[in-house]
Amino acid sequence: MPIKLPSFRQRRDTYPPDLWTQCPACQEMLFNKQLEKALRVCSNCGHHFRLSAAARLDLVLDANSFEERDPGLQSLDPLGFVDLKAYPDRVAAAQATTGLRDAAVWGFGEIGGRPVAICVMDFSFMGGSMGSVVGEKVVRSTEAALARRIPLVIVSASGGARMQEGTLSLMQLVKTVAGTERLRLAGVPLISVMSDPTTGGVFASFAALGDVNIAEPNALIGFAGARVSAGTIQGELPEGFQRSEFLFNHGFVDRVVHRSELRDELAKLVALMAPVPQADVTADNGNIPAFRPLSFLSALADRVIPESDETVRG
Amino acid sequence: MVDRLINRAGRRGAGDPAQDVESADPTAAVWARVQLARNLRRPRTLELLALIADDFVELHGDRFFGDDPAIVAGLARIDGRRVVVVGQQKGAETDENIRRNFGMPHPEGYRKAMRVMELGERLGLPIVTFVDVPGAHPGAESEERGIAESIARSIALMTRLRTPIVTVITGEGGSGGALAIAVGDVVLALENAVYSVISPEGCASILWRTPEQAPAAALAMRMTAADQLELGVVDEVISEPRDGAHTDHPATAAAVKAAVVRHLAALERRPLDELIDARYRRYRGLGAFTTLKVEPVVVPERPGFTERLRNLLGGSSRATNGTGPNAGSSHDEPPAREEV
Ligand SMILES: [Zn+2]
């Protein structure tokens, strides 16, 4: 049985598409205004539609608390990649459709009144694929969270690494988890929220490594893609294969959270997990300096400030 | 699948791949390299160790689930130097290749690798890894046991292990399944090795809509060792015997040994803090982007009650936050979906 890949095309039907959307799960026609109001969750069956980066930020952050960072990061074409279309043309087309510069947005915000660093991905930009820009934004969000010692929330929505940047996309797996690993060692929490879909190299890097992994209901979350669906691996796939609940049942997701409860869940987690400010740690010990075996990491984070105004090229 | 893999490895294009790499047609040349990289007679971890190591004791099992024959790991002595070794292992003969799952590891393989690499760190032994894998095993058991988590965890571990790591891409560097044991202070590649984010067949299936275009995809992805050197993903290319590594194992092993020993000697002289810092910077710097001066994206305010009501009644033609039905429907955009 092949995996049912997410559908990338809107259905054509007789309903005017600017007013109505058909739910791919239950076929119900949904009035767009009501769908928006319901956080893009089908009122009939609970299917979670994908969210744009802006809508996701709006959903999880306190009102007006978002300050975007590095909005000007723009991908290059390191391989001169052309398939049926040139890579720069694909990027330009995606920018025109989405209004985004690439598939991720990062910055600072507040959740339940507490500061967080946040990075959200947008599937509508080239399938949320991770190339150099997405990798750079993710790692900058880790470095910022480490420097400020505030929790990092990453919301993934991605088909995986971006093929058009070749192994430089693959190297973003290392770059991003090098950042999240430093957070882990320094006791700064990472909350990974996996939305539909979170697959390939994004799942096999920072998304799988949250201190807390949250998944939206029935999101496609998995590593292997096309080859499995092409049927080269024989045998029946288990029920609900590569869906949130499957991941939950196998112990890779802490909580499957309905979108309407996501903000409250995150607020609780951030409050429970936010690192104790350094000043308080020292105060508790009187005049004795706090024992911080990995304090060198914070110092490293200060030293590794990326070149920001020029082309960074390995 | 067995047939497919054997045919794929055994198939010859226009002629002998060792000759075709010199072809004036760049697509034919790169495809010849892919065939050489996949040649089942190519020396892999165990074959290389037999020629390189003075001693080798293989260690088995991940201590959680089982032992994965697609990854070998153990303690070795190379040129008088004690090291731990981790590498992928295909089989040269069909039966052995099936037993080793065509070199495609399951999560327990990567967990074994992590266990042994951590042992290396604790004992103060440098790590040498040999990479040759079509990809991590794509299948239900693999996903159930957390193939993505094991790969992510292994990459993360390698970014911080406080001991020198030298990685050699000896054949196929197949995406995340390769990268999971390929994070190093120095990354070397044999001349006919390839390294890619997705198999050329997978890339072609998605972007060209047919696997027949695999050679074109291989060229577009610039997956040869020389290309990877240029991109900075690989630090040094090790020359192979004229007709390819499979034709002369001892000469290949000698070249690999010389390069590995030379880099280990250099890395061992560096203080560990500096080494870890440099490793972070090595990967931190990989990527190609520019920074434009732009205004930040303004997030629209949450609509008030009246606006919501107006929206509900259809008075406004604009959906909030750009999440309307057409956001995200770029119709000709194939999914940027990678394979394993
Ligand atoms: Zn529905």
PDB file of C-alpha atoms in Angstrom, chain B residues 12 88 91 136 181 192 222 226 238 241 285 288:
ATOM      1  CA  ARG B  12      26.867  -0.920 -17.794  1.00  0.00           C
ATOM      2  CA  GLN B  88      28.562   1.101   6.478  1.00  0.00           C
ATOM      3  CA  GLY B  91      28.163  -7.234   0.691  1.00  0.00           C
ATOM      4  CA  ALA B 136      18.883   4.541   5.449  1.00  0.00           C
ATOM      5  CA  ILE B 181      27.978   8.959  10.423  1.00  0.00           C
ATOM      6  CA  ASN B 192      34.763   8.139  -7.625  1.00  0.00           C
ATOM      7  CA  ARG B 222      26.802  18.073  -8.702  1.00  0.00           C
ATOM      8  CA  ALA B 226      35.290  16.912  -7.172  1.00  0.00           C
ATOM      9  CA  ILE B 238      41.715  10.792  -2.433  1.00  0.00           C
ATOM     10  CA  PRO B 241      43.660   3.494  -9.001  1.00  0.00           C
ATOM     11  CA  GLY B 285      29.572  28.187   7.314  1.00  0.00           C
ATOM     12  CA  ALA B 288      24.787  29.812   0.077  1.00  0.00           C
TER      13      ALA B 288
END
